[in-house]
Amino acid sequence: MSRPMTVLRSSLVLLLGAAVAQAQPRPQVVTPDARPDMLVGTVVNAIGRPMADVEVYLARTERSTRTDARGVWRVLNPPVGAHVVVARQFGYVPYMREVIIGSGTPDSVDLLLRRYPTTLSPVEVRARSNRSAAEADVVADRLTQLKANAGRLFTRAQILEQKPYSLAELIQGVPGILVRRGQGEIVATSLRGGAAIGGGGGSQCELQFFLDITPLDNAGAASIDPLSVRSVEVYPQNVLLPGLPQRADKCGFIVVNSLRR
């Protein structure tokens, strides 16, 4: 083969290679703060079998969908921020789970539904389901305060990933509070000037602990195993939170949401 023919063939190979490389799709770069296109997950029953036609929605929003035959659900263009995902079907205990959409973590939420006891009447089942839906709305209303008041939500996925050995370890480092562990108790103090209510006038004061809607003292907070809870909400300064009674000598809240069934 002549040298000109060899040079021509080599040139053609180089040109084809460049064309193929240029035709390859460029990798899409997604920043942690990017709005996710879709929130997805599954719903299964107590033995892990996928459940079809289950309603899944984001509390206090218009985002609602149903699972397909494989138990898969999808919410398109979910709003960024802290939200409550609820799965419900008549005869089953509604499942509620807090998520942070657009946080850079995988936006996949798996949900589990368990049947109500067969001893309950349809009226009792409906009443309990309505109470669970109302509770989800209350939590969703509270979560709207997080961003405006520099609060923090620890979802169950985050808690299981961090594996804290105590509630104090989980919440320490949240901006605006100081956490101290004493003899069988946890003390969380607001560091924000002017956060105190009552006659405090800018003095520091303790945050109030809650287990769901039940007030906890500092010793009760120390007894909580964070790996056994659904989520933890931290509000470093005094705000009005739906469903929670306030004390004049406290400023700020730490709400532990249990895995109730």
Coordinates of C-alpha atoms in Angstrom, one line a residue:
M1 CA 0.0 0.0 0.0
S2 CA 1.4 3.4 -1.0
R3 CA 2.2 6.0 1.7
P4 CA -0.4 8.6 0.5
M5 CA -3.2 5.9 0.8
T6 CA -2.0 5.1 4.4
V7 CA -2.1 8.8 5.4
L8 CA -5.5 9.2 3.9
R9 CA -6.9 6.2 5.8
S10 CA -5.4 7.5 9.1
S11 CA -7.0 10.9 8.6
L12 CA -10.4 9.3 8.0
V13 CA -10.1 7.3 11.2
L14 CA -9.2 10.4 13.2
L15 CA -12.1 12.4 11.7
L16 CA -14.6 9.6 12.4
G17 CA -13.3 9.3 15.9
A18 CA -13.8 13.0 16.5
A19 CA -17.3 12.9 15.1
V20 CA -18.3 10.1 17.3
A21 CA -16.9 11.8 20.4
Q22 CA -18.7 15.0 19.5
A23 CA -22.0 13.1 19.1
Q24 CA -21.8 11.5 22.6
P25 CA -24.2 13.1 25.1
R26 CA -22.5 15.3 27.7
P27 CA -23.0 14.2 31.3
Q28 CA -25.7 16.2 33.1
V29 CA -24.4 18.1 36.1
V30 CA -27.0 18.3 38.9
T31 CA -26.2 20.6 41.8
P32 CA -27.5 19.7 45.3
D33 CA -29.8 22.7 45.3
A34 CA -31.4 21.7 41.9
R35 CA -35.1 21.2 41.9
P36 CA -35.8 17.4 41.5
D37 CA -38.0 16.5 38.6
M38 CA -39.6 13.6 40.4
L39 CA -40.1 12.2 43.9
V40 CA -40.5 8.4 43.7
G41 CA -40.9 5.4 46.0
T42 CA -42.8 2.2 46.7
V43 CA -45.6 1.1 49.0
V44 CA -45.6 -2.4 50.5
N45 CA -47.6 -4.3 53.1
A46 CA -46.4 -5.9 56.3
I47 CA -44.9 -8.9 54.4
G48 CA -43.2 -6.8 51.8
R49 CA -45.7 -7.3 49.0
P50 CA -46.2 -4.3 46.7
M51 CA -49.6 -2.6 47.1
A52 CA -51.4 -1.1 44.1
D53 CA -53.8 1.8 44.0
V54 CA -52.6 3.4 47.3
E55 CA -53.0 7.1 47.6
V56 CA -49.7 8.9 48.2
Y57 CA -49.6 12.7 48.7
L58 CA -47.6 15.5 50.2
A59 CA -49.5 17.0 53.1
R60 CA -50.6 20.6 52.8
T61 CA -49.9 20.5 49.0
E62 CA -51.9 19.6 45.9
R63 CA -49.3 16.9 45.0
S64 CA -51.1 13.5 45.0
T65 CA -50.8 10.3 43.1
R66 CA -51.5 6.5 43.3
T67 CA -49.3 3.5 43.2
D68 CA -49.2 1.3 40.1
A69 CA -49.4 -2.5 40.0
R70 CA -45.8 -2.8 41.2
G71 CA -46.5 -0.5 44.2
V72 CA -44.4 2.3 42.6
W73 CA -45.6 5.9 43.0
R74 CA -44.2 9.1 41.4
V75 CA -44.8 12.8 42.3
L76 CA -43.8 15.1 39.4
N77 CA -42.0 18.4 40.1
P78 CA -42.3 18.3 44.0
P79 CA -41.8 21.5 45.8
V80 CA -38.3 21.9 47.4
G81 CA -38.0 21.9 51.1
A82 CA -39.2 19.8 54.1
H83 CA -42.4 18.0 53.5
V84 CA -44.5 15.1 54.9
V85 CA -45.3 12.2 52.6
V86 CA -48.4 10.2 53.4
A87 CA -49.6 6.9 52.1
R88 CA -53.1 5.7 52.9
Q89 CA -55.7 3.1 51.9
F90 CA -58.9 2.3 53.7
G91 CA -58.3 -0.5 56.3
Y92 CA -54.6 0.4 56.7
V93 CA -52.8 2.6 59.2
P94 CA -51.7 5.7 57.2
Y95 CA -47.9 5.9 56.9
M96 CA -46.3 9.3 57.4
R97 CA -42.7 10.2 56.7
E98 CA -40.8 13.5 56.6
V99 CA -38.5 14.2 53.6
I100 CA -36.3 17.0 52.5
I101 CA -36.7 17.5 48.8
G102 CA -33.8 19.0 46.9
S103 CA -31.3 18.3 49.6
G104 CA -28.9 16.4 47.3
T105 CA -29.9 13.1 48.8
P106 CA -31.7 10.4 46.8
D107 CA -35.3 11.4 46.4
S108 CA -36.8 7.9 46.9
V109 CA -39.2 7.1 49.7
D110 CA -40.3 3.6 50.5
L111 CA -43.5 3.4 52.6
L112 CA -45.1 0.5 54.6
L113 CA -48.8 0.0 55.4
R114 CA -50.1 -2.2 58.1
R115 CA -53.7 -3.2 58.6
Y116 CA -55.8 -1.9 61.4
P117 CA -56.9 -4.6 63.9
T118 CA -59.9 -6.5 62.6
T119 CA -61.7 -5.7 65.9
L120 CA -62.2 -2.1 64.8
S121 CA -65.4 -1.2 63.0
P122 CA -65.4 0.7 59.7
V123 CA -66.4 3.9 61.5
E124 CA -63.5 3.5 64.0
V125 CA -61.1 2.9 61.1
R126 CA -62.2 6.0 59.3
A127 CA -62.0 8.1 62.4
R128 CA -58.4 6.9 63.1
S129 CA -57.4 7.5 59.5
N130 CA -58.8 11.0 59.6
R131 CA -56.9 11.7 62.8
S132 CA -53.7 10.5 61.2
A133 CA -54.3 12.7 58.1
A134 CA -54.9 15.7 60.4
E135 CA -51.7 14.9 62.3
A136 CA -49.8 14.9 59.0
D137 CA -51.2 18.3 58.1
V138 CA -50.1 19.7 61.5
V139 CA -46.5 18.4 61.1
A140 CA -46.5 19.9 57.5
D141 CA -47.6 23.2 58.9
R142 CA -44.8 23.1 61.4
L143 CA -42.2 22.3 58.8
T144 CA -42.9 25.5 57.0
Q145 CA -41.3 27.3 59.9
L146 CA -38.0 25.6 59.5
K147 CA -36.4 27.7 56.7
A148 CA -37.8 31.0 57.9
N149 CA -36.5 30.4 61.4
A150 CA -33.3 28.6 60.6
G151 CA -34.5 25.4 62.0
R152 CA -33.4 21.9 61.2
L153 CA -35.2 18.6 60.3
F154 CA -33.6 15.3 60.9
T155 CA -35.4 12.7 58.7
R156 CA -35.4 9.0 59.6
A157 CA -33.0 8.3 56.7
Q158 CA -30.6 10.9 58.0
I159 CA -30.8 9.5 61.6
L160 CA -30.2 6.0 60.4
E161 CA -27.2 7.2 58.4
Q162 CA -25.6 9.1 61.3
K163 CA -26.4 6.4 63.9
P164 CA -26.3 8.8 66.9
Y165 CA -26.1 7.1 70.3
S166 CA -28.2 9.8 71.9
L167 CA -30.5 12.7 71.1
A168 CA -27.9 15.1 72.3
E169 CA -25.4 13.8 69.8
L170 CA -27.9 14.1 67.0
I171 CA -28.8 17.8 67.6
Q172 CA -25.5 19.2 68.7
G173 CA -24.0 21.4 66.1
V174 CA -27.4 22.8 65.0
P175 CA -26.8 26.6 64.6
G176 CA -28.5 28.7 67.4
I177 CA -28.4 26.1 70.2
L178 CA -26.0 24.8 72.8
V179 CA -26.4 21.2 74.0
R180 CA -25.2 20.0 77.3
R181 CA -25.4 16.5 78.7
G182 CA -25.7 16.3 82.4
Q183 CA -26.5 13.5 84.9
G184 CA -29.2 11.7 83.0
E185 CA -30.6 14.7 81.2
I186 CA -30.1 16.8 78.1
V187 CA -30.2 20.6 78.3
A188 CA -30.6 22.6 75.0
T189 CA -30.2 26.3 75.3
S190 CA -31.0 29.0 72.8
L191 CA -28.0 31.2 71.7
R192 CA -30.1 33.7 69.9
G193 CA -30.4 37.1 71.6
G194 CA -34.0 38.2 72.0
A195 CA -35.4 34.7 71.6
A196 CA -36.7 34.5 75.1
I197 CA -40.4 35.2 75.8
G198 CA -42.0 36.5 78.9
G199 CA -39.8 38.9 80.9
G200 CA -36.5 37.4 79.5
G201 CA -35.7 40.4 77.1
G202 CA -32.9 38.9 75.1
S203 CA -31.6 36.5 77.8
Q204 CA -30.8 32.9 76.9
C205 CA -33.2 30.1 77.9
E206 CA -33.9 26.5 77.4
L207 CA -35.7 24.8 74.5
Q208 CA -38.7 22.7 75.2
F209 CA -38.7 19.0 74.3
F210 CA -41.8 17.2 72.9
L211 CA -42.5 13.6 72.1
D212 CA -45.1 14.0 69.4
I213 CA -47.4 16.5 71.2
T214 CA -46.5 15.5 74.7
P215 CA -44.0 17.8 76.6
L216 CA -40.9 16.1 77.9
D217 CA -38.5 17.1 80.6
N218 CA -34.8 17.1 80.2
A219 CA -34.5 13.6 81.7
G220 CA -37.2 12.2 79.4
A221 CA -35.3 13.6 76.4
A222 CA -32.1 11.8 77.5
S223 CA -34.0 8.5 77.6
I224 CA -35.0 8.6 73.9
D225 CA -33.2 6.3 71.5
P226 CA -32.9 8.4 68.3
L227 CA -32.7 5.3 66.2
S228 CA -36.2 4.4 67.2
V229 CA -37.9 7.6 66.1
R230 CA -39.4 8.8 62.8
S231 CA -37.8 12.3 62.8
V232 CA -36.6 15.2 64.9
E233 CA -37.5 18.8 64.4
V234 CA -35.3 21.5 65.9
Y235 CA -36.4 25.2 66.2
P236 CA -33.7 27.3 67.8
Q237 CA -35.8 30.3 68.6
N238 CA -39.3 30.9 69.8
V239 CA -42.0 30.4 67.1
L240 CA -45.7 29.6 67.0
L241 CA -46.0 25.9 66.2
P242 CA -49.4 24.3 65.5
G243 CA -50.5 21.7 68.0
L244 CA -47.8 22.4 70.6
P245 CA -48.4 24.3 73.9
Q246 CA -45.9 26.9 74.8
R247 CA -44.3 27.8 78.1
A248 CA -43.3 31.4 79.1
D249 CA -40.0 30.1 80.5
K250 CA -39.0 28.3 77.3
C251 CA -37.8 29.5 74.0
G252 CA -37.6 27.2 71.0
F253 CA -38.6 23.6 70.5
I254 CA -37.2 20.2 69.8
V255 CA -39.9 17.8 68.6
V256 CA -39.3 14.1 68.5
N257 CA -41.8 12.3 66.2
S258 CA -42.3 8.7 67.1
L259 CA -42.9 5.6 64.9
R260 CA -46.4 5.1 66.1
R261 CA -48.7 2.5 64.6

